[in-house]
Amino acid sequence: MAETSGDLRFEGITKKFGDFVAVDDLDLTVPQGSFFALLGPSGCGKTTSLRMAAGLEEPTAGRVLIGETDITGLRPYKRPVNTVFQSYALFPHLTIFDNVAFGLRRRGVQDFKKKTQDMLELVQLDGYAARKPTQLSGGQQQRVALARALVNEPGVLLLDEPLGALDLKLRRQMQIELKRIQTDVGITFVHVTHDQEEAMTMADTIAVMNHGVIEQMGTPAELYENPRTTFVANFLGQSNLIMATVTGRSGDSLVVDCEGQTIEVEASRSHVESGRAWLGVRPEKLTAVPTGREDHAGANVLTGGKVSDVSFVGVSTQYLVAMPWGEELMVFQQNTGQHTPLGHGDTVDLVWSPGHAFLLDAKQDAHAGMMTPEDDE
Amino acid sequence: MTSTAGVPPVAPEPVVDGETSRRRGWGWLLLVPGMLWLAVFFLFPTVQLVFTSLYDPSGSYETGYAMTWHFGNYADAVRDNFTLFVRSFMYAGIATVICLSLGYPLAYAIAFKAGRWKNFMLVLVIAPFFTSFLLRTLSWRTILSDQGPVTSFLQTIAVLPDDGRLLATPVAVIAGLVYNFMPFMTLPLYASLDKVDYRLIEAAGDLYSSPLTGFRRVTFPLSLPGVVSGTLLTFIPACGDYINAELLGTPKQYMVGNRIQAAFLTEHNYPLAASLSIILMAVVVLMVVFYVRRAGTEELV
Ligand SMILES: Nc1ncnc2c1ncn2[C@@H]1O[C@H](COP(=O)(O)OP(=O)(O)OP(=O)(O)O)[C@@H](O)[C@H]1O
Ligand SMILES: [Mg+2]
């Protein structure tokens, strides 16, 4: 058996299926004991990456390491890694108990009975030990798959959308449970999901993957507040992207011309130096103020907006503001009573603090990573 | 739905039958043709056979047989042909074991390793059926003949003594049985191995099973229905076979089938032939019931 602990590392991992590149020159370090989320749209190579960590798929190029041990050529059963499969892959001829005890038995763990029983209790399936997998609901099967992998307390646990089939309530419950287990046992979790909320609430680190490459990696707050690509800006939450031109520098900020109005963006949040760029602002960072009402010293202002849509969603009100250049921007305003309610057709200025915008490469697609509400589940 | 990207596949819900009433309707009518067929071509002949087995044995083809409920026929049949029965079950058993040990790796290879050659290999398994059973068995006489290549090769490597032979020995008869029943073993094995989800084998590997353990704990148990049906499809007809013993053996290798054939067609001793048949059938059924119970497959597909 290989070294059971240490960081999980991918070095220049490429996986091709024929001519199709599923994973492209991936470099990745998952720190030991961390809760790592791999987030990305369907078909971006998440499962393929996990399979290479588990040893079920051989990389076309590159190395997989745990700690300092190269496990690239190691057979799956010799890796200190367990997987919760996207398809569950429960053994249909074995009872739930035997499914969960499978790994422990293979390793000759003495008190496998107690461990299995405890694990079944943890996933709330202790009454189902004698059943066969086909006699369980989809969500119950998913919990068995989770229990079967978790009970082995591996160095690295790979979870391929382990909560996909659960209803919202059970899902929240299991998210908390998973997070608790992970903190308790301190094993490394690599959690694949395409639910951005799940990734943000659970993970210490998120890697956003798209077309076989990692677009950006960081803490949930980093990714949300300072996305590097339009894909990340759209895939995690929502963003307003406005075409702008960098005109100069003032102290720690870049000066940007945005449809004739001058805006400042902090240099640390700018991912272009000069020329054309996407100016990005999250909708909740914008404040819509009736034109000429206030003095906006030190803040960025875009004038000439006109409210084109108002929707009240309880905690906040969502506005669409049509700008003079034809673009509609989203503004989410908390209903704290501090903002003047706006009506359809009101002319407004949009105000935000310079620390809240970001500047992205203009060559990227402004619609990359956008999701329709259905996709967001 | 405007876009499908990112939507997780929704597992189809198993359809729960809420309309049991419809099931009780006229569905049984579909069974009628099959039932009629069975009644005419199975039930009636079987009853006829049972009656025949109880005819007075002192009758003859010329004088006819009287129905005397002569149960003694059975005792006589067993007493006079005991070794034939034992030999039949032994030959059939050995042939089944050899078929299983040759057929399993073959079926496994076709199901998991053949890739795009899968269909071609399956055709090869069935290919012998394109030629007559009789012809193929006859050609084994040439293959196993005293001057044939197999015999001389075995003599050269001293597995067989210089005056040893294959033809007209139990080896030849069993070899013929194995050859002739191989497809009946391989095809059900293939069918159940092909159904085994490869991802389960991967899961076993992920859960610390070496390939061998994974096979023992996952692949093999999942292929049990194929093992059971393959062995039954081989063992049952092999027990009653007489062609292989007839063509590749001598009277010393004769099986019950040969005796039944002779009693029916040559000696016209119908009561004896019928009692032998009934006994063979009863023993085989008992063995099968016992075996299926032991194998413990409720889901015999
Ligand atoms: N065995 C294979 N042969 C050929 N192409 C494959 C194979 N496995 C995966 N692919 C392709 O590689 C790409 C990545 O697949 P992968 O299963 O890793 O996606 P994913 O990110 O897990 O998606 P999802 O969220 O839908 O599960 C897909 O375009 C898929 O079609
Ligand atoms: Mg996947």
PDB file of C-alpha atoms in Angstrom, chain A residues 100-247:
ATOM      1  CA  VAL A 100     -20.654  -1.217   3.184  1.00  0.00           C
ATOM      2  CA  ALA A 101     -18.448  -3.852   4.820  1.00  0.00           C
ATOM      3  CA  PHE A 102     -16.864  -4.815   1.476  1.00  0.00           C
ATOM      4  CA  GLY A 103     -13.716  -2.699   1.722  1.00  0.00           C
ATOM      5  CA  LEU A 104     -13.154  -3.433   5.414  1.00  0.00           C
ATOM      6  CA  ARG A 105     -13.420  -7.171   4.815  1.00  0.00           C
ATOM      7  CA  ARG A 106     -10.967  -7.043   1.920  1.00  0.00           C
ATOM      8  CA  ARG A 107      -8.444  -5.351   4.161  1.00  0.00           C
ATOM      9  CA  GLY A 108      -9.113  -7.802   6.973  1.00  0.00           C
ATOM     10  CA  VAL A 109     -10.287  -5.184   9.458  1.00  0.00           C
ATOM     11  CA  GLN A 110     -11.262  -7.049  12.635  1.00  0.00           C
ATOM     12  CA  ASP A 111     -14.164  -4.992  13.956  1.00  0.00           C
ATOM     13  CA  PHE A 112     -15.755  -4.488  10.562  1.00  0.00           C
ATOM     14  CA  LYS A 113     -19.190  -5.284  11.998  1.00  0.00           C
ATOM     15  CA  LYS A 114     -19.197  -2.428  14.427  1.00  0.00           C
ATOM     16  CA  LYS A 115     -17.662   0.015  11.969  1.00  0.00           C
ATOM     17  CA  THR A 116     -20.205  -0.897   9.322  1.00  0.00           C
ATOM     18  CA  GLN A 117     -23.061  -0.583  11.779  1.00  0.00           C
ATOM     19  CA  ASP A 118     -21.834   2.822  12.939  1.00  0.00           C
ATOM     20  CA  MET A 119     -21.477   4.009   9.380  1.00  0.00           C
ATOM     21  CA  LEU A 120     -24.993   2.864   8.497  1.00  0.00           C
ATOM     22  CA  GLU A 121     -26.279   4.805  11.478  1.00  0.00           C
ATOM     23  CA  LEU A 122     -24.401   7.863  10.319  1.00  0.00           C
ATOM     24  CA  VAL A 123     -26.129   7.818   6.952  1.00  0.00           C
ATOM     25  CA  GLN A 124     -29.426   6.942   8.650  1.00  0.00           C
ATOM     26  CA  LEU A 125     -29.788   3.550   7.044  1.00  0.00           C
ATOM     27  CA  ASP A 126     -29.358   1.269  10.071  1.00  0.00           C
ATOM     28  CA  GLY A 127     -32.779  -0.251   9.501  1.00  0.00           C
ATOM     29  CA  TYR A 128     -31.895  -1.270   5.966  1.00  0.00           C
ATOM     30  CA  ALA A 129     -28.824  -3.437   6.556  1.00  0.00           C
ATOM     31  CA  ALA A 130     -30.442  -6.646   5.318  1.00  0.00           C
ATOM     32  CA  ARG A 131     -31.923  -5.219   2.133  1.00  0.00           C
ATOM     33  CA  LYS A 132     -30.536  -5.424  -1.355  1.00  0.00           C
ATOM     34  CA  PRO A 133     -29.626  -2.218  -3.235  1.00  0.00           C
ATOM     35  CA  THR A 134     -32.559  -2.544  -5.648  1.00  0.00           C
ATOM     36  CA  GLN A 135     -34.916  -2.311  -2.680  1.00  0.00           C
ATOM     37  CA  LEU A 136     -33.750   1.213  -1.850  1.00  0.00           C
ATOM     38  CA  SER A 137     -34.680   4.578  -3.289  1.00  0.00           C
ATOM     39  CA  GLY A 138     -32.171   6.544  -5.361  1.00  0.00           C
ATOM     40  CA  GLY A 139     -31.268   8.793  -2.455  1.00  0.00           C
ATOM     41  CA  GLN A 140     -30.839   5.854  -0.107  1.00  0.00           C
ATOM     42  CA  GLN A 141     -28.594   4.115  -2.619  1.00  0.00           C
ATOM     43  CA  GLN A 142     -26.505   7.233  -2.841  1.00  0.00           C
ATOM     44  CA  ARG A 143     -26.055   7.230   0.915  1.00  0.00           C
ATOM     45  CA  VAL A 144     -24.990   3.586   0.800  1.00  0.00           C
ATOM     46  CA  ALA A 145     -22.398   4.503  -1.829  1.00  0.00           C
ATOM     47  CA  LEU A 146     -21.164   7.241   0.467  1.00  0.00           C
ATOM     48  CA  ALA A 147     -21.041   4.936   3.484  1.00  0.00           C
ATOM     49  CA  ARG A 148     -19.263   2.201   1.531  1.00  0.00           C
ATOM     50  CA  ALA A 149     -16.401   4.542   0.632  1.00  0.00           C
ATOM     51  CA  LEU A 150     -16.272   6.560   3.845  1.00  0.00           C
ATOM     52  CA  VAL A 151     -16.129   3.572   6.181  1.00  0.00           C
ATOM     53  CA  ASN A 152     -12.620   2.788   4.921  1.00  0.00           C
ATOM     54  CA  GLU A 153     -11.300   6.135   6.138  1.00  0.00           C
ATOM     55  CA  PRO A 154      -9.035   6.489   3.109  1.00  0.00           C
ATOM     56  CA  GLY A 155      -6.300   9.092   2.721  1.00  0.00           C
ATOM     57  CA  VAL A 156      -8.279  10.709  -0.048  1.00  0.00           C
ATOM     58  CA  LEU A 157     -12.002  10.356  -0.609  1.00  0.00           C
ATOM     59  CA  LEU A 158     -13.213  11.105  -4.119  1.00  0.00           C
ATOM     60  CA  LEU A 159     -16.869  12.043  -4.309  1.00  0.00           C
ATOM     61  CA  ASP A 160     -18.435  12.225  -7.737  1.00  0.00           C
ATOM     62  CA  GLU A 161     -21.621  14.244  -7.278  1.00  0.00           C
ATOM     63  CA  PRO A 162     -22.478  12.278  -4.161  1.00  0.00           C
ATOM     64  CA  LEU A 163     -25.567  14.319  -3.333  1.00  0.00           C
ATOM     65  CA  GLY A 164     -27.018  14.664  -6.812  1.00  0.00           C
ATOM     66  CA  ALA A 165     -30.041  12.441  -6.241  1.00  0.00           C
ATOM     67  CA  LEU A 166     -31.078  13.777  -2.862  1.00  0.00           C
ATOM     68  CA  ASP A 167     -33.934  16.165  -2.263  1.00  0.00           C
ATOM     69  CA  LEU A 168     -33.076  19.638  -1.052  1.00  0.00           C
ATOM     70  CA  LYS A 169     -33.649  18.984   2.655  1.00  0.00           C
ATOM     71  CA  LEU A 170     -31.693  15.749   2.790  1.00  0.00           C
ATOM     72  CA  ARG A 171     -29.059  17.336   0.639  1.00  0.00           C
ATOM     73  CA  ARG A 172     -28.491  20.225   3.040  1.00  0.00           C
ATOM     74  CA  GLN A 173     -28.443  17.737   5.897  1.00  0.00           C
ATOM     75  CA  MET A 174     -25.884  15.533   4.149  1.00  0.00           C
ATOM     76  CA  GLN A 175     -23.792  18.568   3.193  1.00  0.00           C
ATOM     77  CA  ILE A 176     -23.499  19.494   6.842  1.00  0.00           C
ATOM     78  CA  GLU A 177     -22.907  15.854   7.771  1.00  0.00           C
ATOM     79  CA  LEU A 178     -20.197  15.456   5.135  1.00  0.00           C
ATOM     80  CA  LYS A 179     -18.494  18.626   6.200  1.00  0.00           C
ATOM     81  CA  ARG A 180     -18.614  17.456   9.822  1.00  0.00           C
ATOM     82  CA  ILE A 181     -17.206  14.038   8.979  1.00  0.00           C
ATOM     83  CA  GLN A 182     -14.475  15.621   6.927  1.00  0.00           C
ATOM     84  CA  THR A 183     -13.486  17.931   9.789  1.00  0.00           C
ATOM     85  CA  ASP A 184     -13.641  15.056  12.292  1.00  0.00           C
ATOM     86  CA  VAL A 185     -11.619  12.451  10.461  1.00  0.00           C
ATOM     87  CA  GLY A 186      -9.447  14.963   8.663  1.00  0.00           C
ATOM     88  CA  ILE A 187      -9.269  13.043   5.404  1.00  0.00           C
ATOM     89  CA  THR A 188      -8.905  14.848   2.120  1.00  0.00           C
ATOM     90  CA  PHE A 189     -12.189  15.184   0.261  1.00  0.00           C
ATOM     91  CA  VAL A 190     -12.285  15.855  -3.443  1.00  0.00           C
ATOM     92  CA  HIS A 191     -15.885  16.689  -4.084  1.00  0.00           C
ATOM     93  CA  VAL A 192     -17.134  16.936  -7.651  1.00  0.00           C
ATOM     94  CA  THR A 193     -20.264  18.908  -8.208  1.00  0.00           C
ATOM     95  CA  HIS A 194     -21.864  21.245 -10.644  1.00  0.00           C
ATOM     96  CA  ASP A 195     -23.875  22.928  -7.932  1.00  0.00           C
ATOM     97  CA  GLN A 196     -21.947  26.131  -7.254  1.00  0.00           C
ATOM     98  CA  GLU A 197     -23.786  26.785  -4.016  1.00  0.00           C
ATOM     99  CA  GLU A 198     -22.842  23.375  -2.700  1.00  0.00           C
ATOM    100  CA  ALA A 199     -19.220  23.965  -3.651  1.00  0.00           C
ATOM    101  CA  MET A 200     -19.147  27.381  -2.021  1.00  0.00           C
ATOM    102  CA  THR A 201     -20.778  26.342   1.248  1.00  0.00           C
ATOM    103  CA  MET A 202     -18.704  23.200   1.743  1.00  0.00           C
ATOM    104  CA  ALA A 203     -15.265  23.623   0.269  1.00  0.00           C
ATOM    105  CA  ASP A 204     -12.086  25.194   1.587  1.00  0.00           C
ATOM    106  CA  THR A 205     -10.817  25.425  -1.961  1.00  0.00           C
ATOM    107  CA  ILE A 206     -12.689  25.365  -5.228  1.00  0.00           C
ATOM    108  CA  ALA A 207     -11.236  24.621  -8.616  1.00  0.00           C
ATOM    109  CA  VAL A 208     -13.461  25.732 -11.461  1.00  0.00           C
ATOM    110  CA  MET A 209     -12.993  23.468 -14.433  1.00  0.00           C
ATOM    111  CA  ASN A 210     -14.026  24.034 -18.030  1.00  0.00           C
ATOM    112  CA  HIS A 211     -13.190  22.070 -21.177  1.00  0.00           C
ATOM    113  CA  GLY A 212     -10.562  19.999 -19.408  1.00  0.00           C
ATOM    114  CA  VAL A 213      -8.622  22.878 -17.878  1.00  0.00           C
ATOM    115  CA  ILE A 214      -8.829  24.622 -14.524  1.00  0.00           C
ATOM    116  CA  GLU A 215      -9.994  28.164 -15.067  1.00  0.00           C
ATOM    117  CA  GLN A 216      -9.313  29.303 -11.542  1.00  0.00           C
ATOM    118  CA  MET A 217      -8.636  27.904  -8.120  1.00  0.00           C
ATOM    119  CA  GLY A 218      -9.020  29.530  -4.729  1.00  0.00           C
ATOM    120  CA  THR A 219     -11.222  29.954  -1.694  1.00  0.00           C
ATOM    121  CA  PRO A 220     -14.917  30.453  -2.395  1.00  0.00           C
ATOM    122  CA  ALA A 221     -14.619  34.150  -1.465  1.00  0.00           C
ATOM    123  CA  GLU A 222     -11.608  34.697  -3.734  1.00  0.00           C
ATOM    124  CA  LEU A 223     -13.349  33.106  -6.679  1.00  0.00           C
ATOM    125  CA  TYR A 224     -16.522  35.022  -6.099  1.00  0.00           C
ATOM    126  CA  GLU A 225     -15.014  38.428  -5.377  1.00  0.00           C
ATOM    127  CA  ASN A 226     -12.140  38.333  -7.792  1.00  0.00           C
ATOM    128  CA  PRO A 227     -12.818  36.032 -10.744  1.00  0.00           C
ATOM    129  CA  ARG A 228     -10.084  35.851 -13.345  1.00  0.00           C
ATOM    130  CA  THR A 229     -12.171  34.809 -16.309  1.00  0.00           C
ATOM    131  CA  THR A 230     -15.610  35.581 -17.649  1.00  0.00           C
ATOM    132  CA  PHE A 231     -16.414  31.883 -17.244  1.00  0.00           C
ATOM    133  CA  VAL A 232     -15.778  31.982 -13.507  1.00  0.00           C
ATOM    134  CA  ALA A 233     -17.543  35.342 -13.197  1.00  0.00           C
ATOM    135  CA  ASN A 234     -20.685  33.884 -14.745  1.00  0.00           C
ATOM    136  CA  PHE A 235     -20.495  30.313 -13.445  1.00  0.00           C
ATOM    137  CA  LEU A 236     -20.192  31.346  -9.798  1.00  0.00           C
ATOM    138  CA  GLY A 237     -23.065  33.683  -9.147  1.00  0.00           C
ATOM    139  CA  GLN A 238     -23.967  36.360 -11.645  1.00  0.00           C
ATOM    140  CA  SER A 239     -21.984  39.254 -13.070  1.00  0.00           C
ATOM    141  CA  ASN A 240     -22.558  42.381 -15.099  1.00  0.00           C
ATOM    142  CA  LEU A 241     -19.896  42.618 -17.795  1.00  0.00           C
ATOM    143  CA  ILE A 242     -19.432  45.961 -19.544  1.00  0.00           C
ATOM    144  CA  MET A 243     -17.027  46.600 -22.415  1.00  0.00           C
ATOM    145  CA  ALA A 244     -14.402  49.182 -21.371  1.00  0.00           C
ATOM    146  CA  THR A 245     -10.943  50.481 -22.319  1.00  0.00           C
ATOM    147  CA  VAL A 246      -7.990  50.905 -19.983  1.00  0.00           C
ATOM    148  CA  THR A 247      -6.731  54.477 -20.304  1.00  0.00           C
TER     149      THR A 247
END
